[in-house]
Amino acid sequence: MAGGQENGRLARWFHRRGWSDIIIAAPYVWLILFFLIPFLIVLAMSFATRTPTAPPFSFGGENPIMNLRGYQRLFEDDIYFRAFLTSVSNAGFSTLLCLLIGYPMALCLTRVSTSWRNILLMLVILPFWTSFLLRVYAWMGLMGTNSWFNKLLTGAWNGIVPDDMALRSIQMMNTNFAVILVTVYTYLPFMILPLYANLEKLDRTLDEAAMDLGSRPFRVFVDVTLPQSIPGIIAGGLLVFIPAAGELVIPSLVGNSAQPMIGRVISDEFASARDWPMASSVAVALLILLVIPMMAYTYFSGKAEQRLEDRK
Amino acid sequence: MNRRPVFLITVLCFGFAFFYIPILSMIIYSFNASKLATVWGGFSTKWYGALMGNQQVISALMLSLKIAVISSTMATILGTMAGITLARFRRFRGRVLFSGLVTAPLVMPDVIIGISSLMMFILMAEWLGWPSQRGFTTITLAHITFSMVYVTVIVQSRLVAADQAIEEAAMDLGSRPWQVLRDITLPVISPAILSGWLLAFTISLDEVVITSFTTGPGNTTLPLLIWSKVKLGVSPEINALGSIIVVVVGIGVFTAGWIMHRAERRRNLDARLAYRTNG
Amino acid sequence: MQMRAPSSDAALTDPFIRIENVSKSFGTFQAVRNVSLTVTKGEIFSLLGGSGCGKTTLLRMLAGFEAPTEGRIFIDGQDMAGVPPYLRPVHMMFQSYALFPHMTVEKNVGYGLKHEDMTPAQRIDRVAEMLDLVQLSQFATRKPHQISGGQRQRVALARALARAPKLLLLDEPLAALDKKLREATQFELMNIQEKTGVTFIVVTHDQDEAMTLSDRIAVMDKGEVRQVGRAADIYENPNSRFVAGFIGSITTFDGTVSGISGDTAQVHVPEWGDTVTARMTEGIGPGKPVSLALRPEKIILSRDRPEGPNVQHGVVRDLGYFGKDSLYRVTLPSGKLVLVHAVNARRRGERLADWDDAVWLSFEPEAAILLAQ
C-alpha cells in the first residue's frame, strides 16, 4: 500500500473527493485574477512608454522589453527622491510615536483588572471600527487656524514665550507635522492590538521570579518584559510603517502639497499626468523599498505565533 | 502586579483623551448653528435635518451598503475557504505563492492596489470587451479581493488554535470529509466567520482609495462623497454626517462587546458548575 | 495486583486483529519498523512504551488516519488497506477527548449513529443506553464545557462505543486524570469492556496502567515490538535488558557463564563479587557474556548471614520508607549499588536495617533473570 503524503488528515480524505480542489482553488484563482495579475500588470507597465493614446501606454520605443526610462527618471528627477524621503521619514516618525504612546497603553491594559480590561479594550477598538476618513476629518477640525484647539494651544504658547515670539495661530494644517500627528492618530490601534496580544500571553511568573531575585519593577520591565515583546513590537511597527509609507488620504487632506509623499506622487502620475508607465515605475520602486519590511513582518508575526504554539 | 502602575495609567488616560477629543469635538460642533464650522454660533440641529433630505448622501449610502453586503458575503466565503486551506492543508503545489498572495494585500499600500486594479479593468475592457463600464461591479470585485484576506487571517488563526482531534473524531465515527466540514469545522469556527464578515463589511463601507480608482461615473459611494467634500475643508454637514456614523458604529461596537461579555460570563459560570459537580 | 483473569492461550490461535509486518516512515524517519502483532477478540491489549516509540503511530494506522508504508492490517479477517477511517469498524477515544464543543452530550454520543441503519427512536434508545453505561444520564443535555474532565472522558467513551465497534482504540486514557480518578476509571474501563465485549487496544506510557488494565502487553521501543505477553510474563521473564529495565525497578550485572549443569548455570559476576547460581534460559552457553538481572523484591535482606547460594554482604547506603515497605540501596564490596525491596513485616519501627548498617543479601537461583547479551 503506497504511503500517504505529508498532509493534514482532513486534507488527504478531501483529496479523494475533489472537495479540496474546490476549497483551495476558488480563493487561489480569485487572488490570481484580481490581485496577482494586476500586480504583474504594474510590473510590466513600469517598462513601457507613455503615449498619448488610450490606454496611454505602448511597448514600442528603442527597447520594447526592458525600457528602463522610467526607473532612470526616478534617480534623475529630484522630486521622486524627495518624495521617498518624505514618506519614509513621516512613516518612520509616526511608527516611533505610535510605539512610544502605544506600548505603555498596551502594557497598562495587561495590568488592569479583568473587569476594566474588556471595557478599555473596547474603547481602544472603537476608533478602529469608525471610518478612517472621519477620523482624519475630525483632526482637520481641530487643526484649523480658527478652531478652539488651535486657539487653546496658541494661547498657551503665547503665555509661556516672550512677547516677540507670540503668534496669532499655530500653523498645524498642511504640514508634515500634521501628517505625522494624524497618522499616529489613525494607526495607533494597529500598534496597540498586536502589542497587547503579545504582552497578554507573556508568563507573569517570570516577572515575579525577577522581582524575587532583587530587581526593581523598571529593571524587570527592561530585562524580562521588553525582550519578550520584541516580536510584537516589530509586528506592530511594521503594520504601521508599511501602509503609512504609502498613504494617500492623510497627506492629501492635511499634508504639505509642496512636500508630497510617494502615494500622492503615484496617484498624480497616474491620474493627472496620465503617465501609467511612470506611475508604475514609482509603485514598483515603493514596493522594492517595502519588500524587506514586508518579509520581516511575515517572519516576525510568524515567530510570535510560534511562541504561542510552543507554549501549548 | 498588585501595585497600581500610576505612570501607565496616566499614559492610558492621555491616550484615550487623544483618541476621543477630536471625535467629541466633531460631534459637539455638529450642533453648531453657525455655518463656519469652527466658530461656535449657538446650538442647532439643522444640519441633521439637512442631511435627511440630502438625496446625494442617501443614494451614496445606499450604494455603499449594497456594495458592502455583497462584497463582505463573497469575501467571507472565499476568505473562509482560504483560511481552511492554510490551516488544514499542509502541503500542496503552490502553497508558498498562495500564502504570499494572502499576506500581501494586508501590507501593500492601497494606492498600488488601486492603480493596478484600474489598469487591469481598463485593459480587460480593451481586449475582452468587459467590463465596458466601471462602476458597481468593478468596485465590488476590488472590495472582495481586498477584504477576503482579512477574513482569511481571522479564520486561519481560529482554526489553528482549535483542537484538530475533533475533526478526526468525527471522521472516526463515520462522517465523510464534507460532512465533517458541515457538522464540525464550520460550526466551531462560526464566531470567527461572523467577525470576519463584520470586518469585511466595515472595510468595504469605509474604503476610499481603491474605490476612487475603480469607480466610474455616477457611482459615488459614501466615503467617496465624504472625501470629495472633505477635500474642500471642514463643514458642518460633514460634522453631522460624521457624528451619525460614529454614534451608529459606537452603538454597534458596544452591543457586540456587551453580548460577548455576557457570553463570557455564562461560560465562566458553566465552568464553575462543572468543577463543582465533579466526577 | 493482577486484576484480569488471563484469557486462554487457545484464543491466541484465532486472531481478531492481525498486524502483519507493518512499517511506517515519515520521510527518512521510521516511526514503526516491521511490527507484527495479533490481538484476540474481547481482549484488552496494551501498547506500552516511552514517547517516540511508535505506539501512537501504530494506533493511528489501526484507526485509518495513517496508512502503513509496508505491511497489512486485518480486522476480523478484512484487509484495511485503502479503507478510510469513516468506513472502518474501529472507533477511537482520543487523548484530548475531542468532544464537539457545540453539541450537547447527547448529540455527541449520538453523532456516529447517523450512519447506522436505525430509526430515530432506536437512535434515541441507543444514546440513552450508552449514557446509562457510563452513568452520565443526568448530564445528557449539558455541553462539554459544562462538565468535568472525568465526565468528558466518559462521554468520549460512550460516543466511541455507541456504534458497537469491533475494535476500540484508547489513546493514553488515564494520562490526564489525577491519581484517585485514575484508579476508579481503570475499574470502570474494565467493567465496561466486560459488559460490552469489545476488543480494546490501549496506548500508554504508564507501566502500572498497562499491567493492571491489560490481558496482554506489547512493549515497544524505537518503532519495534520488544516483547509481547501477559503482564506476569513480561515482568518475570523479560527477554532483554531493555524490557527488564523498562518495567519495574531492577538491578543488572554483567557476567560470563562459567558452567552449566542441568537447568542451572554458574555465572561469574565480578560486580556481585562471586559466582552466582541462576536458572538456565535459552541462548546461554558456556563462556558467553550474559546480563544478570535481579528484581528488588526477589533479593532477601538480613542481618545475619543466611544459608544457600548467592550470598553477599553489603552496606546500606540509602533507604526509603513507604509505610508498608521500604526500598534499600545497598553497596556491595565491588562498589555496585543494588536495589532491595523489603516488606515491613514488623511493627513499632523495628527496621530491618538502618543507614550504614552492614547487611547480608541473598537470592534464589530461580529469582535471577539471565539475559543473553
Tab-separated table of N, CA and C in Angstrom, chain C residues 306-373:
chain	number	residue	atom	x	y	z
C	306	PRO	N	22.809	-15.665	55.796
C	306	PRO	CA	21.870	-16.780	55.537
C	306	PRO	C	22.564	-17.970	54.902
C	307	GLU	N	21.820	-19.065	54.806
C	307	GLU	CA	22.313	-20.268	54.142
C	307	GLU	C	22.047	-20.155	52.651
C	308	GLY	N	22.627	-21.086	51.915
C	308	GLY	CA	22.244	-21.190	50.497
C	308	GLY	C	23.227	-20.495	49.577
C	309	PRO	N	22.962	-20.595	48.284
C	309	PRO	CA	23.852	-19.998	47.301
C	309	PRO	C	23.611	-18.493	47.206
C	310	ASN	N	24.427	-17.815	46.447
C	310	ASN	CA	24.182	-16.412	46.116
C	310	ASN	C	24.045	-15.515	47.341
C	311	VAL	N	25.092	-15.491	48.142
C	311	VAL	CA	25.076	-14.658	49.344
C	311	VAL	C	26.189	-13.632	49.249
C	312	GLN	N	25.906	-12.421	49.680
C	312	GLN	CA	26.940	-11.387	49.643
C	312	GLN	C	26.631	-10.379	50.732
C	313	HIS	N	27.645	-9.738	51.240
C	313	HIS	CA	27.378	-8.723	52.254
C	313	HIS	C	27.526	-7.325	51.648
C	314	GLY	N	26.878	-6.373	52.324
C	314	GLY	CA	26.955	-5.020	51.809
C	314	GLY	C	26.610	-4.011	52.889
C	315	VAL	N	26.621	-2.732	52.505
C	315	VAL	CA	26.314	-1.665	53.448
C	315	VAL	C	25.135	-0.859	52.907
C	316	VAL	N	24.207	-0.562	53.808
C	316	VAL	CA	23.026	0.223	53.376
C	316	VAL	C	23.434	1.673	53.145
C	317	ARG	N	23.319	2.112	51.925
C	317	ARG	CA	23.675	3.488	51.562
C	317	ARG	C	22.509	4.449	51.789
C	318	ASP	N	21.334	3.956	51.408
C	318	ASP	CA	20.141	4.803	51.408
C	318	ASP	C	18.923	3.961	51.711
C	319	LEU	N	17.931	4.579	52.323
C	319	LEU	CA	16.698	3.819	52.430
C	319	LEU	C	15.494	4.744	52.335
C	320	GLY	N	14.459	4.238	51.687
C	320	GLY	CA	13.222	4.999	51.555
C	320	GLY	C	12.109	4.241	52.240
C	321	TYR	N	11.451	4.904	53.158
C	321	TYR	CA	10.434	4.221	53.956
C	321	TYR	C	9.054	4.587	53.417
C	322	PHE	N	8.254	3.597	53.057
C	322	PHE	CA	6.955	3.861	52.436
C	322	PHE	C	5.801	3.352	53.272
C	323	GLY	N	6.060	3.113	54.534
C	323	GLY	CA	4.968	2.641	55.369
C	323	GLY	C	4.848	1.135	55.274
C	324	LYS	N	4.289	0.677	54.169
C	324	LYS	CA	4.086	-0.765	54.064
C	324	LYS	C	5.353	-1.489	53.672
C	325	ASP	N	6.249	-0.790	53.015
C	325	ASP	CA	7.503	-1.424	52.640
C	325	ASP	C	8.623	-0.403	52.630
C	326	SER	N	9.832	-0.894	52.408
C	326	SER	CA	10.975	0.005	52.320
C	326	SER	C	11.821	-0.382	51.137
C	327	LEU	N	12.469	0.613	50.561
C	327	LEU	CA	13.359	0.348	49.447
C	327	LEU	C	14.766	0.716	49.897
C	328	TYR	N	15.669	-0.259	49.796
C	328	TYR	CA	17.037	-0.043	50.256
C	328	TYR	C	17.970	0.047	49.085
C	329	ARG	N	19.009	0.891	49.221
C	329	ARG	CA	20.085	0.889	48.241
C	329	ARG	C	21.329	0.422	48.995
C	330	VAL	N	21.798	-0.737	48.582
C	330	VAL	CA	22.892	-1.388	49.315
C	330	VAL	C	24.130	-1.403	48.435
C	331	THR	N	25.275	-1.006	49.012
C	331	THR	CA	26.515	-1.054	48.239
C	331	THR	C	27.234	-2.342	48.537
C	332	LEU	N	27.654	-3.026	47.458
C	332	LEU	CA	28.429	-4.252	47.598
C	332	LEU	C	29.912	-3.896	47.684
C	333	PRO	N	30.745	-4.853	48.113
C	333	PRO	CA	32.188	-4.585	48.162
C	333	PRO	C	32.743	-4.113	46.824
C	334	SER	N	32.140	-4.555	45.734
C	334	SER	CA	32.647	-4.138	44.425
C	334	SER	C	32.299	-2.688	44.125
C	335	GLY	N	31.429	-2.104	44.938
C	335	GLY	CA	31.006	-0.737	44.686
C	335	GLY	C	29.665	-0.649	44.016
C	336	LYS	N	29.144	-1.760	43.539
C	336	LYS	CA	27.871	-1.812	42.822
C	336	LYS	C	26.722	-1.504	43.773
C	337	LEU	N	25.785	-0.720	43.293
C	337	LEU	CA	24.617	-0.357	44.084
C	337	LEU	C	23.465	-1.285	43.722
C	338	VAL	N	22.878	-1.918	44.724
C	338	VAL	CA	21.799	-2.875	44.479
C	338	VAL	C	20.509	-2.352	45.115
C	339	LEU	N	19.407	-2.480	44.378
C	339	LEU	CA	18.096	-2.074	44.901
C	339	LEU	C	17.441	-3.267	45.571
C	340	VAL	N	17.052	-3.099	46.847
C	340	VAL	CA	16.411	-4.191	47.560
C	340	VAL	C	15.102	-3.689	48.145
C	341	HIS	N	14.076	-4.502	47.973
C	341	HIS	CA	12.756	-4.130	48.480
C	341	HIS	C	12.358	-5.101	49.595
C	342	ALA	N	11.925	-4.560	50.722
C	342	ALA	CA	11.515	-5.451	51.813
C	342	ALA	C	10.223	-4.952	52.425
C	343	VAL	N	9.346	-5.899	52.705
C	343	VAL	CA	8.084	-5.562	53.359
C	343	VAL	C	8.359	-5.316	54.836
C	344	ASN	N	7.745	-4.283	55.380
C	344	ASN	CA	7.935	-4.028	56.819
C	344	ASN	C	6.982	-4.899	57.605
C	345	ALA	N	7.428	-6.169	57.813
C	345	ALA	CA	6.545	-7.138	58.467
C	345	ALA	C	6.455	-6.895	59.956
C	346	ARG	N	7.467	-6.201	60.491
C	346	ARG	CA	7.444	-5.969	61.936
C	346	ARG	C	6.887	-4.594	62.236
C	347	ARG	N	6.301	-4.485	63.386
C	347	ARG	CA	5.744	-3.202	63.824
C	347	ARG	C	6.694	-2.428	64.701
C	348	ARG	N	6.240	-1.314	65.166
C	348	ARG	CA	6.968	-0.467	66.105
C	348	ARG	C	8.336	-0.089	65.587
C	349	GLY	N	8.406	0.256	64.308
C	349	GLY	CA	9.613	0.837	63.758
C	349	GLY	C	10.876	0.033	63.929
C	350	GLU	N	10.726	-1.247	64.226
C	350	GLU	CA	11.949	-2.044	64.292
C	350	GLU	C	12.372	-2.325	62.883
C	351	ARG	N	13.230	-1.436	62.383
C	351	ARG	CA	13.593	-1.590	60.992
C	351	ARG	C	14.544	-2.751	60.820
C	352	LEU	N	14.433	-3.315	59.648
C	352	LEU	CA	15.297	-4.426	59.294
C	352	LEU	C	16.750	-3.955	59.281
C	353	ALA	N	16.934	-2.794	58.738
C	353	ALA	CA	18.284	-2.263	58.674
C	353	ALA	C	18.203	-0.753	58.631
C	354	ASP	N	19.272	-0.114	59.025
C	354	ASP	CA	19.302	1.343	59.053
C	354	ASP	C	20.441	1.837	58.184
C	355	TRP	N	20.556	3.197	58.069
C	355	TRP	CA	21.662	3.712	57.273
C	355	TRP	C	23.000	3.221	57.790
C	356	ASP	N	23.881	2.907	56.826
C	356	ASP	CA	25.243	2.492	57.123
C	356	ASP	C	25.333	1.169	57.874
C	357	ASP	N	24.216	0.446	57.956
C	357	ASP	CA	24.282	-0.879	58.580
C	357	ASP	C	24.930	-1.880	57.641
C	358	ALA	N	25.598	-2.842	58.236
C	358	ALA	CA	26.118	-3.952	57.438
C	358	ALA	C	25.021	-4.986	57.346
C	359	VAL	N	24.713	-5.421	56.126
C	359	VAL	CA	23.643	-6.394	55.931
C	359	VAL	C	24.102	-7.513	55.013
C	360	TRP	N	23.297	-8.558	54.934
C	360	TRP	CA	23.545	-9.658	54.024
C	360	TRP	C	22.454	-9.713	52.983
C	361	LEU	N	22.859	-9.907	51.708
C	361	LEU	CA	21.884	-10.043	50.624
C	361	LEU	C	21.968	-11.459	50.075
C	362	SER	N	20.797	-12.000	49.728
C	362	SER	CA	20.811	-13.328	49.104
C	362	SER	C	19.613	-13.447	48.186
C	363	PHE	N	19.709	-14.359	47.214
C	363	PHE	CA	18.566	-14.619	46.338
C	363	PHE	C	18.611	-16.042	45.847
C	364	GLU	N	17.391	-16.554	45.502
C	364	GLU	CA	17.261	-17.897	44.965
C	364	GLU	C	17.717	-17.930	43.517
C	365	PRO	N	18.227	-19.084	43.072
C	365	PRO	CA	18.602	-19.187	41.660
C	365	PRO	C	17.437	-18.878	40.712
C	366	GLU	N	16.200	-19.275	41.119
C	366	GLU	CA	15.050	-19.022	40.240
C	366	GLU	C	14.740	-17.541	40.118
C	367	ALA	N	15.202	-16.765	41.129
C	367	ALA	CA	14.852	-15.345	41.135
C	367	ALA	C	15.672	-14.552	40.137
C	368	ALA	N	16.817	-15.122	39.746
C	368	ALA	CA	17.694	-14.352	38.860
C	368	ALA	C	17.238	-14.471	37.419
C	369	ILE	N	17.293	-13.380	36.702
C	369	ILE	CA	16.935	-13.372	35.274
C	369	ILE	C	18.234	-13.304	34.481
C	370	LEU	N	18.421	-14.295	33.644
C	370	LEU	CA	19.596	-14.291	32.792
C	370	LEU	C	19.208	-13.855	31.388
C	371	LEU	N	19.953	-12.888	30.877
C	371	LEU	CA	19.639	-12.413	29.530
C	371	LEU	C	20.891	-12.471	28.683
C	372	ALA	N	20.770	-13.089	27.526
C	372	ALA	CA	21.910	-13.133	26.610
C	372	ALA	C	22.200	-11.717	26.120
C	373	GLN	N	23.470	-11.397	25.956
C	373	GLN	CA	23.820	-10.037	25.509
C	373	GLN	C	23.885	-9.926	24.001
